[in-house]
Tab-separated table of C-alpha atoms in Angstrom:
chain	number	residue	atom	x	y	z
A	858	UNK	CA	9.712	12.847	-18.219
A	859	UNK	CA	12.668	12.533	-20.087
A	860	UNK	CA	12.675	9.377	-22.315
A	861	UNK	CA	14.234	5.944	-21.023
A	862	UNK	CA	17.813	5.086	-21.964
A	863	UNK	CA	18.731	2.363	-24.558
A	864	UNK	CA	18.897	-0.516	-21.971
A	865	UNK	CA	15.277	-0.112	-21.575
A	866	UNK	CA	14.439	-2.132	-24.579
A	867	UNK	CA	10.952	-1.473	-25.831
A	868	UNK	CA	10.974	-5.320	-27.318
A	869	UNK	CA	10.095	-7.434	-24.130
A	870	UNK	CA	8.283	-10.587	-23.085
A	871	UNK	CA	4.936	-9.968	-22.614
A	872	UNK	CA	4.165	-8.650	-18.878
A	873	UNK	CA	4.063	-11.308	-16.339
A	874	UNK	CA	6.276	-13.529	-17.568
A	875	UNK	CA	9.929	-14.168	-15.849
A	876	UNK	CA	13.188	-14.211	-17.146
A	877	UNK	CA	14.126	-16.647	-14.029
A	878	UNK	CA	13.477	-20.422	-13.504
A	879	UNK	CA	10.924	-21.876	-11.438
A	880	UNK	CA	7.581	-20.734	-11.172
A	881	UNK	CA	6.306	-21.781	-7.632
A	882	UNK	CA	6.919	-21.509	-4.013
A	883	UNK	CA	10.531	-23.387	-4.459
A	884	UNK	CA	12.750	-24.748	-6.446
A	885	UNK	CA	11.694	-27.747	-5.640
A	886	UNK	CA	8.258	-28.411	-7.181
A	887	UNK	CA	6.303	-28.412	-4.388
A	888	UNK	CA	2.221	-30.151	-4.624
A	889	UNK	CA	-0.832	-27.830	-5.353
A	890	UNK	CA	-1.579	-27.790	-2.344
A	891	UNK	CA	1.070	-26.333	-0.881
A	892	UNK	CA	1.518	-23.406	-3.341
A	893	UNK	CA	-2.238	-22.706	-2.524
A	894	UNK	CA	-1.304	-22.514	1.257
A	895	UNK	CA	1.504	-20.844	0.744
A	896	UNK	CA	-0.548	-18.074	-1.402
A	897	UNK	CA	-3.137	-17.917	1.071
A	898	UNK	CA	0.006	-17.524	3.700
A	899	UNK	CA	1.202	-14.309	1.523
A	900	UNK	CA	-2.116	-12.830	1.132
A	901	UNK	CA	-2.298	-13.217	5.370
A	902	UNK	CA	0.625	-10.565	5.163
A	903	UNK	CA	-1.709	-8.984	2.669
A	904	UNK	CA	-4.462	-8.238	5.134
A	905	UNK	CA	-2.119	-6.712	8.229
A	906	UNK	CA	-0.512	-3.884	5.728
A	907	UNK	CA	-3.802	-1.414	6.302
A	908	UNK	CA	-5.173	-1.891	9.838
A	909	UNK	CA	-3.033	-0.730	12.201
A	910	UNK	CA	-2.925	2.391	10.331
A	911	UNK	CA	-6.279	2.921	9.113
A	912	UNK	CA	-7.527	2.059	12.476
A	913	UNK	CA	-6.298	6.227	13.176
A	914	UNK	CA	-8.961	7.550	10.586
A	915	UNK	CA	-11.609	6.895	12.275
A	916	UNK	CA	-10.149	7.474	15.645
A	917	UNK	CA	-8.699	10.762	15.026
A	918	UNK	CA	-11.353	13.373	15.977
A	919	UNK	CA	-11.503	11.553	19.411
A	920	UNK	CA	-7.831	11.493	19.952
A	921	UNK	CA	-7.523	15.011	18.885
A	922	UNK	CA	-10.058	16.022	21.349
A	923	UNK	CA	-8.434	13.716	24.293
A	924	UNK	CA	-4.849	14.270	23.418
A	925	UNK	CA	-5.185	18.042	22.206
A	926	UNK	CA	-3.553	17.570	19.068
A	927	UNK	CA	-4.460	20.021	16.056
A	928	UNK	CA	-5.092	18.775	12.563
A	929	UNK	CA	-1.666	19.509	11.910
A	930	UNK	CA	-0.604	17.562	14.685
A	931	UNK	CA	-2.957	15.132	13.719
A	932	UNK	CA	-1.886	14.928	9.915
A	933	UNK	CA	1.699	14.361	11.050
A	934	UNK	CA	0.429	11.177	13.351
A	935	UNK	CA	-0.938	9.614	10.221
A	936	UNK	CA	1.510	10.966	8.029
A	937	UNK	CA	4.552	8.984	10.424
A	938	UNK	CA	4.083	5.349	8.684
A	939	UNK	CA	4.288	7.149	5.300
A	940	UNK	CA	7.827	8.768	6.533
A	941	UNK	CA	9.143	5.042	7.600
A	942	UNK	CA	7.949	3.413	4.211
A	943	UNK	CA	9.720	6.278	2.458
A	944	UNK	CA	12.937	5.976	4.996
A	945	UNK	CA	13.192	2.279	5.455
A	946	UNK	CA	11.536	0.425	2.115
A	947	UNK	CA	15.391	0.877	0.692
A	948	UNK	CA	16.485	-1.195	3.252
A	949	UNK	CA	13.947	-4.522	2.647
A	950	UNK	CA	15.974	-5.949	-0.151
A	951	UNK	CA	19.379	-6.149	1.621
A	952	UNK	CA	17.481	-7.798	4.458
A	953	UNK	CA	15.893	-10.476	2.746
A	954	UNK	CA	19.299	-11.158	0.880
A	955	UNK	CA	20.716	-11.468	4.265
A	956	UNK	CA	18.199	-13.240	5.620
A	957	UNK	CA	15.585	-14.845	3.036
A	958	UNK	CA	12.158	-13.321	2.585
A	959	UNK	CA	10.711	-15.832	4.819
A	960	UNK	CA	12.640	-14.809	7.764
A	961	UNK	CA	12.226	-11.209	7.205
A	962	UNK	CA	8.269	-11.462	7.097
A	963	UNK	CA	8.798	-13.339	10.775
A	964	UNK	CA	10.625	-10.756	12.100
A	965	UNK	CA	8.302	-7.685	10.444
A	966	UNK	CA	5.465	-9.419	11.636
A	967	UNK	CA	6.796	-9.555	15.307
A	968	UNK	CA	7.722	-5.879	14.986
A	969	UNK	CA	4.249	-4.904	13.705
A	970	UNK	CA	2.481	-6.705	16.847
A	971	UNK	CA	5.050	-4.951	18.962
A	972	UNK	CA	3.905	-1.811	17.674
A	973	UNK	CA	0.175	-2.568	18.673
A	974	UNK	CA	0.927	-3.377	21.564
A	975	UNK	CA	2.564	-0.673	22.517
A	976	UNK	CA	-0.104	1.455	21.500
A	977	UNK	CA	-2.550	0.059	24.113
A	978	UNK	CA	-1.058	3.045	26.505
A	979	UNK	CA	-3.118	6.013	26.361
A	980	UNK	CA	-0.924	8.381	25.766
A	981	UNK	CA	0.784	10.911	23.128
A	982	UNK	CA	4.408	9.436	23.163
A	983	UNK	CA	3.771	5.601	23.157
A	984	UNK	CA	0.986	6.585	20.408
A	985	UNK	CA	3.990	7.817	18.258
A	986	UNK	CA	6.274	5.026	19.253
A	987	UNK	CA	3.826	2.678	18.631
A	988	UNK	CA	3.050	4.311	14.693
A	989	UNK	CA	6.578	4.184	13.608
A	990	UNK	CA	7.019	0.157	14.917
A	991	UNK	CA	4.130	-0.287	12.908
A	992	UNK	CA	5.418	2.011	9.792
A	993	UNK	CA	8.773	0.168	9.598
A	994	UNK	CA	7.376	-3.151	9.554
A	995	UNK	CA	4.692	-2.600	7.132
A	996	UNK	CA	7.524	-0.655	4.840
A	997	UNK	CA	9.588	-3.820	4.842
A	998	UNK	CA	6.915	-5.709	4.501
A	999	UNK	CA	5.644	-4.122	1.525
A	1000	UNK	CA	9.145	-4.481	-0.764
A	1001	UNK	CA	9.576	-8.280	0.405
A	1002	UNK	CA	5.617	-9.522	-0.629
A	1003	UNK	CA	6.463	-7.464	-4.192
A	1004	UNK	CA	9.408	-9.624	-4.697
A	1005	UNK	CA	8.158	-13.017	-2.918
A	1006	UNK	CA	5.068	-12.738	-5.543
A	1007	UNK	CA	7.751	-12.084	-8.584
A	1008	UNK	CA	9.985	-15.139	-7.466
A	1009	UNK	CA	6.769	-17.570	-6.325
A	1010	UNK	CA	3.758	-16.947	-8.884
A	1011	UNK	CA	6.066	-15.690	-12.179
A	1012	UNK	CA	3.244	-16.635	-14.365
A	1013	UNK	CA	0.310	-15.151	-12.191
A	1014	UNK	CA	2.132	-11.530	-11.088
A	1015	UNK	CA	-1.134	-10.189	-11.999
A	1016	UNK	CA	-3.896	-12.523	-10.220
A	1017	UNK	CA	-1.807	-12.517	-7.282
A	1018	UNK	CA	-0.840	-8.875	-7.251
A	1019	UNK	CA	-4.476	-8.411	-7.314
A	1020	UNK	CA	-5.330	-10.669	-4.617
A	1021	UNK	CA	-2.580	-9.004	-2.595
A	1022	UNK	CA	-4.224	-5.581	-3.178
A	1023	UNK	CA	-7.402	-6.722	-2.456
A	1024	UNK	CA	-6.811	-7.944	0.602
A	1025	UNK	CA	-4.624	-4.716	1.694
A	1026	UNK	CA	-7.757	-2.820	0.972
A	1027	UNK	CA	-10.119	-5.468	2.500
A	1028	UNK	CA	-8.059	-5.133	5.748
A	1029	UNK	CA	-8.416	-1.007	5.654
A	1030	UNK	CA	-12.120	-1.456	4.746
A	1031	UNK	CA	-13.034	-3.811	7.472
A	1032	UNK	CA	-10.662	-2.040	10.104
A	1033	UNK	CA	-12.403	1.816	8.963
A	1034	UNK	CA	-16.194	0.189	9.290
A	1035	UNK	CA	-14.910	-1.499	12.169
A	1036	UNK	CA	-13.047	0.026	14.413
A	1037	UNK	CA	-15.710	2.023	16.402
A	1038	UNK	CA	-18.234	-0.640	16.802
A	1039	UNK	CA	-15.637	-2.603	17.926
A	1040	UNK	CA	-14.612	0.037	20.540
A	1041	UNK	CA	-18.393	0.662	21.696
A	1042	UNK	CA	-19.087	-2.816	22.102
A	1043	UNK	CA	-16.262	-3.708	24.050
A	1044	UNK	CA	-15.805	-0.500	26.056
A	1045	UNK	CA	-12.598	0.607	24.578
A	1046	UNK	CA	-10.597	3.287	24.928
A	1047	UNK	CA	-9.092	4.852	21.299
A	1048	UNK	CA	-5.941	3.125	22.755
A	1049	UNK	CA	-7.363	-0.063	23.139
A	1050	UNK	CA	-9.014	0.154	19.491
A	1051	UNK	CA	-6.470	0.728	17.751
A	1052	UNK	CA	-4.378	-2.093	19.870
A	1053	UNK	CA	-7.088	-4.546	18.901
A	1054	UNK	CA	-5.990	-4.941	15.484
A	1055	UNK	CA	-2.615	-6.813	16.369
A	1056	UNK	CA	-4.674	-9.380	16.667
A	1057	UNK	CA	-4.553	-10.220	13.172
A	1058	UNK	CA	-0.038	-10.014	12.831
A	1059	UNK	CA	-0.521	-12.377	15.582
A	1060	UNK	CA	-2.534	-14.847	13.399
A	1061	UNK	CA	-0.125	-14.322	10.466
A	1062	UNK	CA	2.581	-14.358	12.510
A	1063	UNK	CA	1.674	-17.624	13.788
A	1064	UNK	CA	1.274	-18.859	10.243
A	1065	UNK	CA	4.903	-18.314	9.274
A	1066	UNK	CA	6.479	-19.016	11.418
A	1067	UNK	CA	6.197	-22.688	10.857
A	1068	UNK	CA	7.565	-22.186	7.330
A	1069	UNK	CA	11.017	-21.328	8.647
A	1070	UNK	CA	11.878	-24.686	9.477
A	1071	UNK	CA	10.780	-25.966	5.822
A	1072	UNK	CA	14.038	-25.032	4.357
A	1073	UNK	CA	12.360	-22.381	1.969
A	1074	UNK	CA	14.254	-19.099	3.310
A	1075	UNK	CA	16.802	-18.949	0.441
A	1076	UNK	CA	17.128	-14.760	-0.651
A	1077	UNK	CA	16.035	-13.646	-4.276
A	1078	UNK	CA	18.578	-14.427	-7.063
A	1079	UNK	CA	20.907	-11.436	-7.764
A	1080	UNK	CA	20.275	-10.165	-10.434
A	1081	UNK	CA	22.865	-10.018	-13.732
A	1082	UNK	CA	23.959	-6.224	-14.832
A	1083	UNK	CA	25.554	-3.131	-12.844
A	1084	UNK	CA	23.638	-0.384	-14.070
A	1085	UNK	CA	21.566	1.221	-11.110
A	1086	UNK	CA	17.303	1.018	-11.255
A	1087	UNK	CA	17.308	4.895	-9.849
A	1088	UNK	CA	18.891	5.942	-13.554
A	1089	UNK	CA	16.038	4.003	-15.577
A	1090	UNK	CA	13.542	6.188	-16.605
A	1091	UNK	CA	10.841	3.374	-16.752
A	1092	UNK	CA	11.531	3.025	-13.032
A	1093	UNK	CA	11.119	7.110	-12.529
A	1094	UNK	CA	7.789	6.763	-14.319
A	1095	UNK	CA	6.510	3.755	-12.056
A	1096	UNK	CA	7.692	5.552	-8.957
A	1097	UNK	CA	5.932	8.585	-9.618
A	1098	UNK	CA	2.861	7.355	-10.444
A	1099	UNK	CA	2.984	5.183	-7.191
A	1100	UNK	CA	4.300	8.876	-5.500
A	1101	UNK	CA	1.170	10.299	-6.440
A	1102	UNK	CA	-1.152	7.625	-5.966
A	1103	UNK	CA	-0.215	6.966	-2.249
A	1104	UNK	CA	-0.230	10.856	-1.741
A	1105	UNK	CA	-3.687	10.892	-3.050
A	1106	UNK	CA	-4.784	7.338	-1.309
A	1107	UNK	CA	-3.153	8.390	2.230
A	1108	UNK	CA	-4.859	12.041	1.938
A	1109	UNK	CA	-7.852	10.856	1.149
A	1110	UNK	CA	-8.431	7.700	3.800
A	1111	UNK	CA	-7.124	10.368	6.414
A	1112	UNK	CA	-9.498	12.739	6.394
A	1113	UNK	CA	-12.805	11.610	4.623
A	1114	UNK	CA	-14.001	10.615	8.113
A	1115	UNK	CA	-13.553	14.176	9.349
A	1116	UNK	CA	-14.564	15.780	6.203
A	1117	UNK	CA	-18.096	14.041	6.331
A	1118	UNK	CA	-17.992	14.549	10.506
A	1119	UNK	CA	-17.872	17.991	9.400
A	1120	UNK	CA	-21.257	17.674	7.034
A	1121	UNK	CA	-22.898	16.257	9.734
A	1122	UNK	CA	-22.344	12.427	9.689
A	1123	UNK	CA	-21.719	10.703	13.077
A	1124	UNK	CA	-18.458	8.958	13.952
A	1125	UNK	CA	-19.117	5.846	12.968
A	1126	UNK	CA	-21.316	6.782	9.802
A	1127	UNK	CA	-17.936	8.395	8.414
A	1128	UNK	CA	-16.436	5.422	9.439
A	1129	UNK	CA	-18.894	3.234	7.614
A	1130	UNK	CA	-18.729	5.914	4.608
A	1131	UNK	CA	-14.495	5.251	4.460
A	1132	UNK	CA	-15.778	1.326	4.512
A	1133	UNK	CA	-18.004	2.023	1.739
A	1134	UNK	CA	-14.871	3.961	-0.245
A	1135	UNK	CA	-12.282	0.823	-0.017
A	1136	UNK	CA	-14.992	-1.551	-0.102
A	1137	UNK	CA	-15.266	-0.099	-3.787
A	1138	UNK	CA	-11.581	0.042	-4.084
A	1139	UNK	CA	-11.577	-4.049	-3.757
A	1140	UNK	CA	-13.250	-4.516	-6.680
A	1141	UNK	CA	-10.822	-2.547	-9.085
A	1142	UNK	CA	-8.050	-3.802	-6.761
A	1143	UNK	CA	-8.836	-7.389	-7.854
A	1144	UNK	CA	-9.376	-6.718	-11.433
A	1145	UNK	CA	-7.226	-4.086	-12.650
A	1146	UNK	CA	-3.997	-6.049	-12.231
A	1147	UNK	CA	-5.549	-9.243	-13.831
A	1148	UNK	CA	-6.420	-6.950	-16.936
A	1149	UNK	CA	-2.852	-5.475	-17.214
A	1150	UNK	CA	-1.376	-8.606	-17.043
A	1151	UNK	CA	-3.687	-9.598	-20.268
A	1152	UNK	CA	-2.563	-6.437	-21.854
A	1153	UNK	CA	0.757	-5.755	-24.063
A	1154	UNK	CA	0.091	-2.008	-22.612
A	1155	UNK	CA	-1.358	-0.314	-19.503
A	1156	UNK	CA	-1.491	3.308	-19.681
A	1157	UNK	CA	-5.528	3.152	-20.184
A	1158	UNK	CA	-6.206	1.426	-16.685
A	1159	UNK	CA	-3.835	4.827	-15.343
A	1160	UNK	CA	-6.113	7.109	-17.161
A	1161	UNK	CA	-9.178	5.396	-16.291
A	1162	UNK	CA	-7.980	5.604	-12.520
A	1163	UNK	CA	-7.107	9.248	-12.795
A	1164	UNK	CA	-10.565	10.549	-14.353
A	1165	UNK	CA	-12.275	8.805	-11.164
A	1166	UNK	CA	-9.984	10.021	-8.389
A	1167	UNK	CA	-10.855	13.472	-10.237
A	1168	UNK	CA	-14.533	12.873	-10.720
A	1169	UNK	CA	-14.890	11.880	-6.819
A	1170	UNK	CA	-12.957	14.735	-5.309
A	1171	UNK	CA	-14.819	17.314	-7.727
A	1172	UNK	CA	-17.917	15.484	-6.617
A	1173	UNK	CA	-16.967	16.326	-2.964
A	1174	UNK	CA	-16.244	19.993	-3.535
A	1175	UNK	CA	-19.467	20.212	-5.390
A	1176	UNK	CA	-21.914	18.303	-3.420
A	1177	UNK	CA	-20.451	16.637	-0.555
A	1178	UNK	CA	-23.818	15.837	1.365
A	1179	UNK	CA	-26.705	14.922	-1.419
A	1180	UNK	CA	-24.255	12.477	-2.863
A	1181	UNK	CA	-22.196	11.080	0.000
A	1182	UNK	CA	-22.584	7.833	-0.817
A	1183	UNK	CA	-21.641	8.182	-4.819
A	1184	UNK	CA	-18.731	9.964	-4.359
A	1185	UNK	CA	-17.340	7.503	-1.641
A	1186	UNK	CA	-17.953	4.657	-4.313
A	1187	UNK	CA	-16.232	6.592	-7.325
A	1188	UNK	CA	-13.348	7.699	-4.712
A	1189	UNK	CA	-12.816	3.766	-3.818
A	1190	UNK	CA	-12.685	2.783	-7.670
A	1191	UNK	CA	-10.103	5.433	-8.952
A	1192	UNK	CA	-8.033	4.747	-6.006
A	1193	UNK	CA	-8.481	1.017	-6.067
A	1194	UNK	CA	-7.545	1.156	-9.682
A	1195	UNK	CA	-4.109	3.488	-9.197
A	1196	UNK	CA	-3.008	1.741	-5.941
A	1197	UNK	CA	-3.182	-1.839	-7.795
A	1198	UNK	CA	-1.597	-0.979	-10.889
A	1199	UNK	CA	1.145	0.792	-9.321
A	1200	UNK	CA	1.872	-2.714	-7.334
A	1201	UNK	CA	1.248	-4.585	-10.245
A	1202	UNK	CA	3.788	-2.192	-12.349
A	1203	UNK	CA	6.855	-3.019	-10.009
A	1204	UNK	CA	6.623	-6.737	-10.924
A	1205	UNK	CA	5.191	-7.194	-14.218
A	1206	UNK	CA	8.372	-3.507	-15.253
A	1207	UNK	CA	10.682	-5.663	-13.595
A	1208	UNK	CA	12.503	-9.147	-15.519
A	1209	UNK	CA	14.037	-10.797	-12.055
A	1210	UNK	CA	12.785	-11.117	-8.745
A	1211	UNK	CA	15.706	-8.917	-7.347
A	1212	UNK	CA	15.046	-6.158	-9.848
A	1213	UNK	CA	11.379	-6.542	-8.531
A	1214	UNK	CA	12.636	-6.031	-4.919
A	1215	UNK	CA	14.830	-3.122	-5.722
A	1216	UNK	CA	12.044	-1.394	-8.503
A	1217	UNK	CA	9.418	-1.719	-4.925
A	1218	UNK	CA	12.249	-0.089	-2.967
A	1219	UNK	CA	12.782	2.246	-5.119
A	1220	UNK	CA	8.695	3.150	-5.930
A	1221	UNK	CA	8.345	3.009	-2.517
A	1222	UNK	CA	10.816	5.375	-1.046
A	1223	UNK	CA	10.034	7.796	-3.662
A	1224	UNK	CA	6.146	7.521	-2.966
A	1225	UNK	CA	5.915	7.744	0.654
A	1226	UNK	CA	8.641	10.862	0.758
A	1227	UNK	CA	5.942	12.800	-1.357
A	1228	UNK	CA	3.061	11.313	-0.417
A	1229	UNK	CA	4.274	11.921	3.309
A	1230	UNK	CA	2.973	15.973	2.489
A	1231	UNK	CA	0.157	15.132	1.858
A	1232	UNK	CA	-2.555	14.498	5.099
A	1233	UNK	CA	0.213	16.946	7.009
A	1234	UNK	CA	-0.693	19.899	4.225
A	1235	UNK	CA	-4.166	18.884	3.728
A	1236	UNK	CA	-4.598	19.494	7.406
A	1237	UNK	CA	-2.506	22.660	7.474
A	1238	UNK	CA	-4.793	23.818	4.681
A	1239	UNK	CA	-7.597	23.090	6.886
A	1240	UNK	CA	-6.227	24.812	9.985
A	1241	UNK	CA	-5.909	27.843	7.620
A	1242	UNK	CA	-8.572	28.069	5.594
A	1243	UNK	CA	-11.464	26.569	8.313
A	1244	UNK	CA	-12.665	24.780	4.834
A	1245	UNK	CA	-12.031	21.768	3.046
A	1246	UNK	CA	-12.097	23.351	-0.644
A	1247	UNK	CA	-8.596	24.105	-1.338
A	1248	UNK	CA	-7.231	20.879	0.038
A	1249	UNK	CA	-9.550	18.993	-2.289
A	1250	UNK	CA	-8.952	21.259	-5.332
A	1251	UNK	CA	-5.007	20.674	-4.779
A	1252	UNK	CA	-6.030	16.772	-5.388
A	1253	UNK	CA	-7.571	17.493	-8.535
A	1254	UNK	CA	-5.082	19.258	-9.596
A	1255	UNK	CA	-2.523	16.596	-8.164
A	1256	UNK	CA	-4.291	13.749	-9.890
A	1257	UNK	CA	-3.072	15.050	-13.385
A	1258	UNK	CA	0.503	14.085	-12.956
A	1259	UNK	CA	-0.607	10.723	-11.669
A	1260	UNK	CA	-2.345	10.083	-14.997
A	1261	UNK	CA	0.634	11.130	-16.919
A	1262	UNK	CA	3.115	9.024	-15.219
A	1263	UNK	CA	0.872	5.977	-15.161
A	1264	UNK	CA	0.527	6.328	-18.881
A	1265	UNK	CA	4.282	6.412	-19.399
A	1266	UNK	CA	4.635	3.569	-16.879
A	1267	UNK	CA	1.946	1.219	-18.751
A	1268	UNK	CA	4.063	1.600	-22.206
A	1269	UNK	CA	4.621	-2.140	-22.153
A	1270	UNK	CA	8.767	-1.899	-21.709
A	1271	UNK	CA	10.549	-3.788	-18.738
A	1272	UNK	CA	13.639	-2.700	-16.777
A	1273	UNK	CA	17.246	-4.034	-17.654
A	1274	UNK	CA	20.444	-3.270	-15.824
């Protein structure tokens, strides 16, 4: 990494703290009570950003078999959402300028139960069609929730980057333990399964859109300074890390279900196993940002991440059936701990809510590009080798750059333009 140019002072505010007026929901002091609806409205959003594409994990060995995809073909269906975070995350911030952040969570929403929906045909194209409605919205969704939490909750980035997190994982964990009990008990087809979970952008959905008629879609403050984020190379090092953490998340909640169908676990003990892993990932999910908040630096919660994410895939490679369970658990920590910091990192790097916004863009384009390889060649690799060694050992290996860049990241600096 090459080291970050002058305007990146090292002398900051502590983390968490905002250069910009007005804590809370508006900038109009609005009662306790509703800033705590209005969190619990945002961490609503929270909870539909996993299940409509985690619902696939699960599902994938029966669609293969019904649709005749390979695991390439496969790999490519769950790496499509990563491809339309990567493509369209740029474009979130010049949408909710145009149109406020409220307005652009309505209309995401909408699009991501229009994607469900259309997935309720059983069939290869509408399967697709439905993936990338559900891809864009979630990509939008993503950069506008990262800047919404920097403008509304200034002085609690952390505890509500961490409940945001959590509940993202919560979503994937209930949706992977879920989704074929759900399907057995009410005679499903994979179609309608994974259909089943636009259930939940309906309820959010129907939560919002009250809130447009409350006056409170104003866009993020511009913020002061030409210099572009994509020449900071704080920004770099928070993108990276969140490269390789969603490249190692998405690879991983992809194909641990087939990996233990492989070792002999039944479909919906894998499922219940990928449960297990971001049912751990919850715990470091809520935590992790809370502590780097407290802290003047991060880069230990990055390492600590790393070294689990390593421990659990060498655990895998080395005993994938006597310790199933364990390496699930230690696989859901690391990951828990790299995915949360990496959200927490574009608000707590960033001094404005617009530099927030365009800091998630940025991370987020980067990180889904790259991370977009990864179930695609991890499949491949499969396909090749008939084993799942080499794919795992490239994680290892791919972990070590995480841990670098998260270290560099978690220097305790914040992004000026």
């Amino acid at each position: 990494m090459t080291p970050p140019p002058e305007s990146e002072t090292r002398v900051s505010p502590p983390r968490g703290t905002a250069a910009e007026p007005g804590p809370g929901p508006a900038r109009g002091a609005p009662g306790s009570r509703r800033l705590l609806w209005y969190a619990l409205a945002v961490l609503l959003v929270g909870i539909n950003m996993r299940p409509a594409i985690v619902a696939v994990s699960p599902l994938l060995d029966e669609i293969r078999h019904v649709t005749g995809l390979s695991n390439g073909g496969a790999g490519a269906l769950s790496t499509l959402p990563l491809i339309c975070f990567g493509v369209f995350a740029p474009l979130a911030p010049r949408l909710a300028r145009r149109w406020g952040m409220e307005r652009t969570l309505v209309a995401v929403l909408a699009v991501l139960l229009a994607g469900s929906a259309v997935r309720l045909v059983p069939e290869l194209f509408p399967l697709f069609a439905g993936t990338f409605l559900v891809g864009t919205a979630v990509a939008v969704a993503n950069v506008v929730i990262t800047a919404l939490i920097k403008r509304d909750f200034a002085q609690q980035v952390g505890l509500m980057s961490g409940l945001h997190t959590t509940m993202l994982v919560g979503g994937g964990a209930v949706t992977a333990a879920a989704t074929v009990p759900l399907r057995d008990a009410l005679s499903l087809s994979w179609a309608g399964a994974l259909a089943v979970w636009g259930v939940l952008a309906l309820a959010a959905l129907l939560v919002w859109a009250p809130k447009l008629r409350r006056g409170r879609s104003q866009p993020p403050v511009p913020a002061h300074g030409g210099g572009s984020i994509w020449r900071s190379g704080l920004a770099w090092a928070v993108a990276l890390f969140y490269a390789f953490q969603s490249l190692l998340y998405y690879t991983a909640t992809t194909w641990l279900p087939s990996f233990y169908i492989d070792h002999g676990w039944t479909e919906g003990g894998a499922g219940v196993l990928l449960a297990v892993c971001m049912g751990s990932a919850m715990v470091t999910s809520l935590l992790v940002p809370v502590w780097a908040q407290r802290s003047r630096k991060q880069s230990y919660l990055a390492v600590a991440g790393t070294l689990l994410c390593m421990a659990a895939f060498a655990g895998l490679i080395a005993a994938p059936t006597g310790a199933a369970v364990l390496w699930a658990v230690v696989l859901g920590l690391g990951l828990g701990a790299v995915l949360s910091l990496g959200i927490a990192y574009m608000s707590m790097c960033a001094r404005t809510t617009h530099d927030a916004g365009l800091l998630s863009a940025m991370s987020q384009c980067v990180g889904y590009l790259l991370a977009a390889l990864g179930p695609t060649a991890f499949g491949a690799a499969r396909d090749v080798t008939g084993a799942w060694t080499a794919g795992l050992i490239a994680l290892v290996v791919l972990a070590v750059p995480m841990g670098i860049t998260g270290a560099l990241a978690g220097r305790g600096g914040q992004i000026t333009r």
